[in-house]
Coordinates of C-alpha atoms in Angstrom, one line a residue:
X14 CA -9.2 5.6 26.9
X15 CA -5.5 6.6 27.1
X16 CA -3.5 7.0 23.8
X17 CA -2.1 3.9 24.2
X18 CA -4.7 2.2 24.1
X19 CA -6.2 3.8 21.3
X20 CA -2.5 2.6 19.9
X21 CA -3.0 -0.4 20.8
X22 CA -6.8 -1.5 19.5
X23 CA -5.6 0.4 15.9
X24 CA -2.7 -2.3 15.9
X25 CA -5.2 -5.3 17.0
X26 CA -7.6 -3.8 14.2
X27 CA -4.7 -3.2 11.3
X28 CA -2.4 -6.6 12.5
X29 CA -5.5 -8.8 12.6
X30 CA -3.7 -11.7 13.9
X31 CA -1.0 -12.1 16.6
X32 CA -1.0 -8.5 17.4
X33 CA 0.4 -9.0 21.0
X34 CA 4.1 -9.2 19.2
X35 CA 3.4 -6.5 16.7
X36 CA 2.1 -4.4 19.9
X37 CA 5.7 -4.7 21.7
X38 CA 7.5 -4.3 18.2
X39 CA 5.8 -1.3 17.2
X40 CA 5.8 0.6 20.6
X41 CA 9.9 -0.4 20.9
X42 CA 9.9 1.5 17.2
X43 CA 8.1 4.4 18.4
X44 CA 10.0 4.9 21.5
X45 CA 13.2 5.2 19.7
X46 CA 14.5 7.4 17.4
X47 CA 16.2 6.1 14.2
X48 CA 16.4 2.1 13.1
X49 CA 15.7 0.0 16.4
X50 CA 16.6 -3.5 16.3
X51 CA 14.2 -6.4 15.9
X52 CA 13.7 -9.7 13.9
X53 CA 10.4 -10.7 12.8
X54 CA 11.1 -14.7 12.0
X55 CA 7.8 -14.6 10.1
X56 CA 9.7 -12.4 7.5
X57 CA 12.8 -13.7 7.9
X58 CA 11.2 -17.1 7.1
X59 CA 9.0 -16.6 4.5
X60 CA 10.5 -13.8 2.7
X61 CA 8.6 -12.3 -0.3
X62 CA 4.9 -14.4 0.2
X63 CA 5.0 -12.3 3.8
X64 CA 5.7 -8.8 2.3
X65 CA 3.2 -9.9 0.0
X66 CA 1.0 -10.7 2.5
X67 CA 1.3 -7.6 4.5
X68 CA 1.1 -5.8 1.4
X69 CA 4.2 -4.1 1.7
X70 CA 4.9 -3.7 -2.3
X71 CA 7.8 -1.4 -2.3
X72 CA 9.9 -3.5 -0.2
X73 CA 8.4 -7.0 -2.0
X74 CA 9.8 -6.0 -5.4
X75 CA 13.8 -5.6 -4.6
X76 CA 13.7 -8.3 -2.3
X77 CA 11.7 -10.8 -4.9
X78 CA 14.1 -9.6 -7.6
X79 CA 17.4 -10.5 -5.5
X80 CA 15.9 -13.6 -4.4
X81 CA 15.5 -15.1 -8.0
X82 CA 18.4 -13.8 -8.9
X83 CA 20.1 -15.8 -5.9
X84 CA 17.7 -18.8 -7.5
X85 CA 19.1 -18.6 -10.7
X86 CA 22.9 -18.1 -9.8
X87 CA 22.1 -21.8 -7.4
X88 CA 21.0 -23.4 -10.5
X89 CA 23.2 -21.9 -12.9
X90 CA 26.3 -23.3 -10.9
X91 CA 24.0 -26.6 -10.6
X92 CA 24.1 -26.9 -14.1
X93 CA 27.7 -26.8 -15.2
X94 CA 27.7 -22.9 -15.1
X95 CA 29.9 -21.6 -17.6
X96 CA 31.7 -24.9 -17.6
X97 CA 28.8 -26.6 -19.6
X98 CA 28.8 -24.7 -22.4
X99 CA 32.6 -25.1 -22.9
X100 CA 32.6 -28.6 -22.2
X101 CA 30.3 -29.1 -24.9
X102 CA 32.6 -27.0 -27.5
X103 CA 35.5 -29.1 -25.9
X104 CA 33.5 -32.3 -26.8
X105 CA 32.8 -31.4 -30.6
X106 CA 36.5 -30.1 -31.3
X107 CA 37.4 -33.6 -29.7
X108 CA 35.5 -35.3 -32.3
X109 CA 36.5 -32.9 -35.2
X110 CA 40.0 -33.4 -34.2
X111 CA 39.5 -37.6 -34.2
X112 CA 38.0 -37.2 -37.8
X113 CA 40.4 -34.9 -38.8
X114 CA 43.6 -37.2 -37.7
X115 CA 41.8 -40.5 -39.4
X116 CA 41.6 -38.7 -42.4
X117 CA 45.6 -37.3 -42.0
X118 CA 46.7 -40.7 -40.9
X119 CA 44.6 -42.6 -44.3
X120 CA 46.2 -39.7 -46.6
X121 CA 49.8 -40.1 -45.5
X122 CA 49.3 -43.5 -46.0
X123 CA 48.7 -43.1 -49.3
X124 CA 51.0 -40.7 -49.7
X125 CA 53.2 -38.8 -47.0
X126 CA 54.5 -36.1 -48.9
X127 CA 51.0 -34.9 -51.1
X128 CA 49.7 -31.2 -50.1
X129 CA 46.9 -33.2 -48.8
X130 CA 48.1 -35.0 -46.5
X131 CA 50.5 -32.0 -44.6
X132 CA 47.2 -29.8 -44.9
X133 CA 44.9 -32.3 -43.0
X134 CA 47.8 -33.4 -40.5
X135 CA 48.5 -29.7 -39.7
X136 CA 44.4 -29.3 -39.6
X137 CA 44.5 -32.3 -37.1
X138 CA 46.7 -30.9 -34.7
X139 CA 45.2 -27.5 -34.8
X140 CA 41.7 -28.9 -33.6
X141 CA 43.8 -31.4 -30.9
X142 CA 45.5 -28.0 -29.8
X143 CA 41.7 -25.7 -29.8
X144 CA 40.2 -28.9 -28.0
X145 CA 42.9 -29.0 -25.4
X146 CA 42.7 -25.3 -24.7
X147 CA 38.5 -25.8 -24.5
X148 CA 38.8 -28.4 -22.1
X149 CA 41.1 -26.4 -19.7
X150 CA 38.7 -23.7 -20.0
X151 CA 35.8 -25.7 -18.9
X152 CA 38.0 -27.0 -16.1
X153 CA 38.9 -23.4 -14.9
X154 CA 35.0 -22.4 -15.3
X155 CA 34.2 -25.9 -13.4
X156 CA 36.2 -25.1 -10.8
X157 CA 34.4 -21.3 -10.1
X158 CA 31.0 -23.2 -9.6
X159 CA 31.5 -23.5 -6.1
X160 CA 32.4 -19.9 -5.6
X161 CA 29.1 -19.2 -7.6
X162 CA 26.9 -21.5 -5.4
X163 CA 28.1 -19.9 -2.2
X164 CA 27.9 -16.7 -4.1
X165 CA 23.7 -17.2 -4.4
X166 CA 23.4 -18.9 -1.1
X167 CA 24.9 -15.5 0.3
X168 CA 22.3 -13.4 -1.5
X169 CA 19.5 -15.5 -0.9
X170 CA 20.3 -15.7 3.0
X171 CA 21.2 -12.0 3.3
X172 CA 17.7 -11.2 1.6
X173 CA 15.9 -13.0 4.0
X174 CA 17.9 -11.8 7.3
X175 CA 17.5 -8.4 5.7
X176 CA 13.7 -8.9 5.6
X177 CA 13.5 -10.0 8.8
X178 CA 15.5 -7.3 10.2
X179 CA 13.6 -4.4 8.4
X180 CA 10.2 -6.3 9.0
X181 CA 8.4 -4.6 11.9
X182 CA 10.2 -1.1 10.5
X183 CA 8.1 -2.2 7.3
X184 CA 5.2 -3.0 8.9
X185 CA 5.3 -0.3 11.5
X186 CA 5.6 2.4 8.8
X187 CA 2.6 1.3 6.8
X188 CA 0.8 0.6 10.3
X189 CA 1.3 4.7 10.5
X190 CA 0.5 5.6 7.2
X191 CA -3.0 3.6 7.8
X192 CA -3.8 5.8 10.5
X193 CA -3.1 8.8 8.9
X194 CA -5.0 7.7 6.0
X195 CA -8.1 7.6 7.8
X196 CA -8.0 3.7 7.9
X197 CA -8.6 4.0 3.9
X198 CA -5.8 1.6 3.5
X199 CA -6.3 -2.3 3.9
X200 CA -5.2 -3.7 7.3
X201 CA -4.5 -7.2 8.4
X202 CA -2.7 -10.1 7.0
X203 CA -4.1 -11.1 3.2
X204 CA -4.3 -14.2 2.5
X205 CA -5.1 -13.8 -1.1
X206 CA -2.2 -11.9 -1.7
X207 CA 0.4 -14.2 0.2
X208 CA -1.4 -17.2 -2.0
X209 CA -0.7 -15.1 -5.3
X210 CA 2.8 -14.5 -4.6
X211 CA 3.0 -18.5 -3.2
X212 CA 1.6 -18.8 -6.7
X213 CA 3.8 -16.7 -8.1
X214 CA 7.3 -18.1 -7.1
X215 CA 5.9 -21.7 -7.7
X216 CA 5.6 -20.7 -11.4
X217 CA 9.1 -19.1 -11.2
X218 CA 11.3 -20.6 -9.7
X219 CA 11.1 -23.9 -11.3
X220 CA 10.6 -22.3 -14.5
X221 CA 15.0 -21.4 -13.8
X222 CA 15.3 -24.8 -12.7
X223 CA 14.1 -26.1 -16.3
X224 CA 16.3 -23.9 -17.6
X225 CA 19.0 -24.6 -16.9
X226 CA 18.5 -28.4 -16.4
X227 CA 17.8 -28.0 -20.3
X228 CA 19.4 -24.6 -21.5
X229 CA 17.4 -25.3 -24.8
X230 CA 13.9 -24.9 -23.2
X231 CA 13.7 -21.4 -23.0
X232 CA 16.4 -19.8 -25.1
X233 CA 14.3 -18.5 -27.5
X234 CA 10.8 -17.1 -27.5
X235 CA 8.4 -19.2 -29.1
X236 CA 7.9 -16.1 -32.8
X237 CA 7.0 -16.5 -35.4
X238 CA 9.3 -15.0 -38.4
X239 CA 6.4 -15.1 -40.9
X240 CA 4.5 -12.3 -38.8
X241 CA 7.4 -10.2 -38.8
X242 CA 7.4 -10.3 -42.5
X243 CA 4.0 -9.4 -42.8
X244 CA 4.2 -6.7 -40.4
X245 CA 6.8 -5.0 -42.2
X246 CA 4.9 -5.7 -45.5
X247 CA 1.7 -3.9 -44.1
X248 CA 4.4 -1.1 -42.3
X249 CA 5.2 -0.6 -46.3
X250 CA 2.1 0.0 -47.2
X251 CA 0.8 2.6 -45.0
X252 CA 3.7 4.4 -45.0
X253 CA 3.3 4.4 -48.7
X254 CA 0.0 5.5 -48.1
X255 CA 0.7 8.5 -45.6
X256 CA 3.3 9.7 -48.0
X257 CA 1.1 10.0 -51.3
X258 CA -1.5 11.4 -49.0
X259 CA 1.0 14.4 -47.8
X260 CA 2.6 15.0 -50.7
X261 CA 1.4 18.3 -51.3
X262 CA 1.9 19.6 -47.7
X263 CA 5.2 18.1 -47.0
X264 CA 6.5 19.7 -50.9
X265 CA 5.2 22.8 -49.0
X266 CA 6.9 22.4 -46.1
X267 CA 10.2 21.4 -47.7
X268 CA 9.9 24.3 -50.0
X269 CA 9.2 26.5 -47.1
X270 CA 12.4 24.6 -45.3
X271 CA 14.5 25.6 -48.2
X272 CA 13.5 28.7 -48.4
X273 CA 14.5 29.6 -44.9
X274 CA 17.8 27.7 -44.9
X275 CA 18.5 29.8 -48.7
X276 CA 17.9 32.8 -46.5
X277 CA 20.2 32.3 -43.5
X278 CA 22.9 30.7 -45.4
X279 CA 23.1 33.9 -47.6
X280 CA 23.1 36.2 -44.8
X281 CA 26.0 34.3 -42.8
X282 CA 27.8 33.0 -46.1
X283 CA 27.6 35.3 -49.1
X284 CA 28.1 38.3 -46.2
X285 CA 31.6 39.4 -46.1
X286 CA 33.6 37.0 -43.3
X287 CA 34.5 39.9 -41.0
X288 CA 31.0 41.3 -41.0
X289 CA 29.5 38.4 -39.3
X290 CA 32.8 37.8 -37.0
X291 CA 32.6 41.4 -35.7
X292 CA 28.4 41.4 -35.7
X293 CA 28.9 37.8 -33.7
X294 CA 31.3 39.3 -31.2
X295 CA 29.4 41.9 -30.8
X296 CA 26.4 40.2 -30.0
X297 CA 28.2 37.6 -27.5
X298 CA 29.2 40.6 -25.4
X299 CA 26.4 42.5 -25.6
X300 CA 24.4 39.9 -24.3
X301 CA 26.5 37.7 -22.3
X302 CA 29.5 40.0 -20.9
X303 CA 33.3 40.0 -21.5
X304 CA 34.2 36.4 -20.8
X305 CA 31.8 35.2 -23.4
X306 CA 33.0 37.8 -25.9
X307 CA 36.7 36.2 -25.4
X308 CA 35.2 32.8 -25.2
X309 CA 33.7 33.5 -28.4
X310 CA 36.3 35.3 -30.2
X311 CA 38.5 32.3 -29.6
X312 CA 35.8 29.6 -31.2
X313 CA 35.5 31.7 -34.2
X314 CA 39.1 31.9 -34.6
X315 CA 40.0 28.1 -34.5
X316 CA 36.9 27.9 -36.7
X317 CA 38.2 30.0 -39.3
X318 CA 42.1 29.4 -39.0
X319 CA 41.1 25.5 -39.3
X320 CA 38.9 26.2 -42.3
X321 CA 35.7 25.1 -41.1
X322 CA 33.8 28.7 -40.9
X323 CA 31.9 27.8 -43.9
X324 CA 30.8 24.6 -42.9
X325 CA 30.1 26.2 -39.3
X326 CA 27.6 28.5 -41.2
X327 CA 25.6 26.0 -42.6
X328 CA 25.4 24.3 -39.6
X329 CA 24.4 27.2 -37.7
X330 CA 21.6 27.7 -40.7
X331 CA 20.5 24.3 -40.2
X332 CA 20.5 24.7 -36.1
X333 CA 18.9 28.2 -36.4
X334 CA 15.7 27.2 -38.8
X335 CA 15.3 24.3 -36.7
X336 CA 16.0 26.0 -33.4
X337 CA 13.8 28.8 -34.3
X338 CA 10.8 26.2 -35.4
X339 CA 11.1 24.0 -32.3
X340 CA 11.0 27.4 -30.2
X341 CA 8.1 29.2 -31.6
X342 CA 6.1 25.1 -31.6
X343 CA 7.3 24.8 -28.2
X344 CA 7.0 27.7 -25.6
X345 CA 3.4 28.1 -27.2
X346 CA 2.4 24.1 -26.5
X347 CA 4.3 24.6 -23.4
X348 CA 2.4 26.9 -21.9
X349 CA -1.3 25.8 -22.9
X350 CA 0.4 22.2 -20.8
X351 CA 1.5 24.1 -18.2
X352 CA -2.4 26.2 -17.9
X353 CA -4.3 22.4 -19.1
X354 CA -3.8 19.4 -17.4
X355 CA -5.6 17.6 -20.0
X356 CA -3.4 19.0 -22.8
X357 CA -0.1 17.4 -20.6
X358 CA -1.9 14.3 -20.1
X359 CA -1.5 14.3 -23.8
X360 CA 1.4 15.8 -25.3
X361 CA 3.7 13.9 -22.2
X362 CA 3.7 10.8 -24.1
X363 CA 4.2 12.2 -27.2
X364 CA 7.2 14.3 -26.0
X365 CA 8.2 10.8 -23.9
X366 CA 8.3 9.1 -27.7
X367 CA 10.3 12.1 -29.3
X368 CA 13.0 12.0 -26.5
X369 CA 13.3 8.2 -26.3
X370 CA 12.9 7.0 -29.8
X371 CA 16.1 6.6 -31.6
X372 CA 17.0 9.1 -33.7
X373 CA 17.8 6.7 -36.8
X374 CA 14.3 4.9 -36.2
X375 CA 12.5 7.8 -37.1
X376 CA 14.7 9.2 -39.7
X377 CA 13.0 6.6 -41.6
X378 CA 9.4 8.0 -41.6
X379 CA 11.0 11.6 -42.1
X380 CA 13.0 10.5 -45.4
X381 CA 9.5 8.5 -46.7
X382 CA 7.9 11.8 -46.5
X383 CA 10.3 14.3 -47.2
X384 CA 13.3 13.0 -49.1
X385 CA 16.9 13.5 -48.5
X386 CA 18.2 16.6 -48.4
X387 CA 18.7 19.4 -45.8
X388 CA 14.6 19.8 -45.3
X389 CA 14.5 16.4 -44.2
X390 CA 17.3 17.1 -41.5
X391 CA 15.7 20.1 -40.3
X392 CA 12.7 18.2 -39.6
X393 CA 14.4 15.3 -37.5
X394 CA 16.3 18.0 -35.8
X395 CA 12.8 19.8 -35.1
X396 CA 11.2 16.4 -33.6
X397 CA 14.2 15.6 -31.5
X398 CA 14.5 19.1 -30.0
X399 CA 10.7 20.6 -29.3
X400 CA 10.6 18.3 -26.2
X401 CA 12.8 20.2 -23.5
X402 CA 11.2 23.3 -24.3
X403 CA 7.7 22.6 -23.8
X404 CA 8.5 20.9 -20.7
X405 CA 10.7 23.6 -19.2
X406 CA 8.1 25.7 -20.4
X407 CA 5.0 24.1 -18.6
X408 CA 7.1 23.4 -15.8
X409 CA 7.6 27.6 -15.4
X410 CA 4.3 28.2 -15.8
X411 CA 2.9 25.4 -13.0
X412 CA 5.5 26.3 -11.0
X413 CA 4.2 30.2 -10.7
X414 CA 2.8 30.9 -6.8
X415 CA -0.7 31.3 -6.6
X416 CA -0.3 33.9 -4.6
X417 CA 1.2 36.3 -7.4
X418 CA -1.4 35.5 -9.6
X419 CA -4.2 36.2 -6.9
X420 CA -2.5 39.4 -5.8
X421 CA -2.8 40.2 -9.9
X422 CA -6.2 39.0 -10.0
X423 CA -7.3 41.3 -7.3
X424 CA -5.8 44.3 -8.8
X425 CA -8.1 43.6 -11.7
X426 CA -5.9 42.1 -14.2
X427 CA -6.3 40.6 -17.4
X428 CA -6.2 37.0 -18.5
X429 CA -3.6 38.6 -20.9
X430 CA -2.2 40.6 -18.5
X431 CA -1.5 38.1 -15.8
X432 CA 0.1 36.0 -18.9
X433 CA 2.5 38.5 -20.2
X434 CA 3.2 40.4 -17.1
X435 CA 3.2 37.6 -14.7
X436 CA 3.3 34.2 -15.2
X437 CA 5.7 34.7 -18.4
X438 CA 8.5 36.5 -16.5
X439 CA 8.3 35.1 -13.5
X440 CA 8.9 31.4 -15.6
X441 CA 11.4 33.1 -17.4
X442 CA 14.4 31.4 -16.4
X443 CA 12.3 27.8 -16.5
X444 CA 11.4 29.0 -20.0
X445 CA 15.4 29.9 -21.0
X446 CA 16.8 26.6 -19.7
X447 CA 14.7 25.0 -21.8
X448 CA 15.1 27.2 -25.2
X449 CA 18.9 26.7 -24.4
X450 CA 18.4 22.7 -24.3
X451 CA 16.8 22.8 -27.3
X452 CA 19.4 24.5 -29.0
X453 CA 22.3 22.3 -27.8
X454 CA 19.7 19.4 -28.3
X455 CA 19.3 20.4 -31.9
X456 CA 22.7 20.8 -32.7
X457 CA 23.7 17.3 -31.6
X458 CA 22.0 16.4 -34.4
X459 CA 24.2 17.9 -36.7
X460 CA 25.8 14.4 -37.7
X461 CA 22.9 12.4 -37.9
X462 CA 21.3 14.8 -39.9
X463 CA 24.4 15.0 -42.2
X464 CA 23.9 11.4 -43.0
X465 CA 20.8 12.0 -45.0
X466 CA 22.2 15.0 -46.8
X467 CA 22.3 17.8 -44.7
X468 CA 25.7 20.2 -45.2
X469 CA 27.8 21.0 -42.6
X470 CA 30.3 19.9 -39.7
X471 CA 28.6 16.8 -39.5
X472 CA 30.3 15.5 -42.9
X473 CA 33.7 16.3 -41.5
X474 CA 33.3 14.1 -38.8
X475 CA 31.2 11.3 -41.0
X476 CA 34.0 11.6 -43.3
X477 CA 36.2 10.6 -40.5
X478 CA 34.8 8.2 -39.0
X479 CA 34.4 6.3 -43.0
X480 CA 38.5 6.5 -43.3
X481 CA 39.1 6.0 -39.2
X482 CA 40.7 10.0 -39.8
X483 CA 41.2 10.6 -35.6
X484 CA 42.6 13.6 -36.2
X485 CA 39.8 15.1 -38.4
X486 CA 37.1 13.5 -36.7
X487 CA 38.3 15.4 -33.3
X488 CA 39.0 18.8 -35.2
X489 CA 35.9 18.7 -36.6
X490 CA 34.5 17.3 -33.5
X491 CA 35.9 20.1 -31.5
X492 CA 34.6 22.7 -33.8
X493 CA 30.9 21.7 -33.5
X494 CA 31.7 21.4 -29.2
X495 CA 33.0 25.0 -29.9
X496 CA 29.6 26.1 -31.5
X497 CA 27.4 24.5 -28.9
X498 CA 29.3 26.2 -26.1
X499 CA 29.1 29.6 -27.5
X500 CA 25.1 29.1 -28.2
X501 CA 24.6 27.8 -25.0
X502 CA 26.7 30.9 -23.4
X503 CA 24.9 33.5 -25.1
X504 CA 21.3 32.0 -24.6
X505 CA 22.3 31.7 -21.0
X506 CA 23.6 34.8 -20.8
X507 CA 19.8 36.7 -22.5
X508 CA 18.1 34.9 -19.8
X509 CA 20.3 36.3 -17.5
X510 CA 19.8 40.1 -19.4
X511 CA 16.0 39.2 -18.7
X512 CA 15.9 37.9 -15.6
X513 CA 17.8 41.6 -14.5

């Protein structure tokens, strides 16, 4: 049997029905390079139930999405659109402004020239003036609903033509990806599946219509405020809980906190101002070259000339502890991730909820536990900034070659070994990347953490935003870009020193 043939009995076998069309369709595919035209009218005509049908999920999705949203600008327009709304606020300003004039036209009856009466007849013509301008509002939005109807038509009719155009390309690619698959994947035309998504658009699509034929149906999800309540009651309570629980190990920690902020302060503080300048300097070029040593020079100078090098240093203290902390947690959880899968399979949710989780969300948990006060801003800095470097880290290590670990392997090599000799450097610049994202991670912080008493830049610029002080919030704001940029320059610039 000729490859053809063996073509075309895989396309009878994974079509299942009316395969004689597929059979042209999918050898006109084949024989061309690139997008070759065709129109399946199947597709075209029943959109999303036959992409459902043919189980062709990744395409179903988009073109489901666009065609509700094509639904739902049809019965938007339908309904009055925009129009609707502002008709109805026309409507009760009419009827505020009839009230309004009865009860001007009864008080200058009574007497013309009272207070009263001038107050409600000026009232009176301000509502006839709002309910004016509301009903010429409504008119202008009345007038868009065409534009909006033809508007969703559009989408809905290019959606389908789309589907019918990329159809046999859809079906075609998944026709090859079931014969590569070793026939593992479901052939044929499901029934089941075009019911459920039959199903599916029955439920939603008049669900819009209801909507908007009674905007009040489904404004609002049937809560209940009394749960919320009690939630947060019982939230109270454990939280409570936790915190009497820890006591004695988070007074340790914020002891130890304190201790190590007491420490770098007085070094970079209490040390003579052109020590640390010329040590700093020194450093930046040592590590990072000549530009960075001008690039630095000229941050410390605007720093100091401005008046902020004392708050600088107690932000760098705050950035360093927590910095320092995030690193040491971090390269060490990163690379047991990056050696155990099971351990990722873990801490990758965690680090997902340290990343996305709102900063001032869990400053709440932090200040239950820890109190305000610099310790407690160290720690929120430390939980927003672990979660680059473990996953730089892992990502160094999994991304070592096998090979260089074999080759190490064979020479005899030591679990040890092939850990500091081999996977570590060769991750290096993985494993810098991240300890520099940290950093810059940790000191964006710097004025959320000044808002639950940590010192620093970050009052400058909270003090600025209180008084709406532009100026001082973008000197201050400046100063703190300044600092980040000369971290991130010399951390770049030792992974560079290491990489060579």
């Amino acid at each position: 049997m000729t490859d053809i043939q063996n073509r075309d009995v895989a396309i009878d076998r994974f079509i299942g029905s009316n395969s004689t069309y597929y059979r042209a369709a999918f050898h006109k595919i084949g024989a061309q390079r690139g997008y070759a035209p065709s129109f399946n009218m199947a597709a075209a005509i029943f959109g999303p139930v036959w992409l459902g049908g043919r189980r062709l999920w990744a395409a179903f999705w988009p073109f489901l999405i666009a065609e509700l949203l094509a639904f739902v600008l049809i019965a938007f327009a339908l309904s009055g659109g925009a129009g609707a709304d502002r008709a109805a606020r026309a409507d009760r300003l009419e009827g505020l402004a009839a009230v309004r004039l009865q009860e001007a036209t009864t008080a200058n009856e009574t007497d013309a020239t009272s207070s009263l009466a001038k107050a409600l007849t000026r009232s009176a013509a301000a509502l006839g003036d709002a309910a004016r301008q509301a009903r010429e509002e409504a008119g202008a939005a009345n007038a868009q609903t065409s534009l909006i109807v033809t508007l969703g038509l559009a989408l809905f009719l290019a959606a389908r033509l789309t589907t019918g155009a990329l159809g046999n390309q859809l079906a075609e690619r998944r026709f090859r990806a079931w014969r590569l698959g070793g026939e593992k994947v479901e052939g044929g035309f499901s029934r089941l599946h075009a019911a459920g998504v039959a199903l599916l658009l029955g439920i939603l699509i008049p669900t819009i219509a209801f909507h908007f034929a009674d905007r009040e149906l489904f404004r609002a999800f049937p809560s209940n405020p009394a749960w919320n309540s009690a939630s947060a009651v019982w939230l109270d309570g454990v939280v409570s809980a936790i915190s009497g629980t820890v006591a004695p190990v988070a007074n340790g920690m914020t002891n130890g906190i304190n201790a190590a902020l007491t420490l770098m302060e007085a070094v970079l503080i209490q040390t003579p101002w052109p020590v640390v300048m010329i040590i700093i300097v020194a450093v930046a070029w040592q590590l990072a070259g000549f530009r960075v040593f001008l690039l630095t020079a000229v941050a410390i100078s605007y720093l100091a000339i401005l008046g902020y090098w004392e708050k600088s240093m107690q932000t760098v203290a705050l950035l360093g502890t927590a910095a320092l902390v995030s690193i040491a947690i971090g390269i060490p959880l990163g690379i047991l991730c990056g050696y155990k899968r099971r351990v990722a399979g873990v801490v990758r949710p965690l680090l997902d909820f340290m990343q996305t989780m709102p900063a001032f969300v869990y400053l709440i948990p932090v200040i239950a536990l820890f109190g305000i006060g610099k310790p407690s801003g160290v720690i929120a800095t430390i939980i927003f900034g672990i979660p680059p470097v473990v996953r730089l880290t892992a990502l160094g290590i999994t991304s070592v070659p096998a090979s260089v670990r074999e080759a190490a392997i064979a020479f005899g090599a030591s679990r040890r070994f092939i850990l500091f000799k081999v996977d570590l450097p060769t991750a290096a610049p993985s494993i810098m990347a991240g300890v520099s994202q940290t950093i810059l991670m940790c000191l964006s912080m710097v004025v959320i953490a000044a808002l639950i008493g940590a010192k620093g830049l970050g009052e400058d610029v909270l003090r600025a935003l209180q008084y709406a002080a532009q100026g001082q919030g973008l000197l201050a704001g400046l100063a703190i870009l300044l600092c980040a940029i000369v971290l991130d320059r010399i951390v770049q610039g030792r992974g560079t020193t290491a990489r060579d």
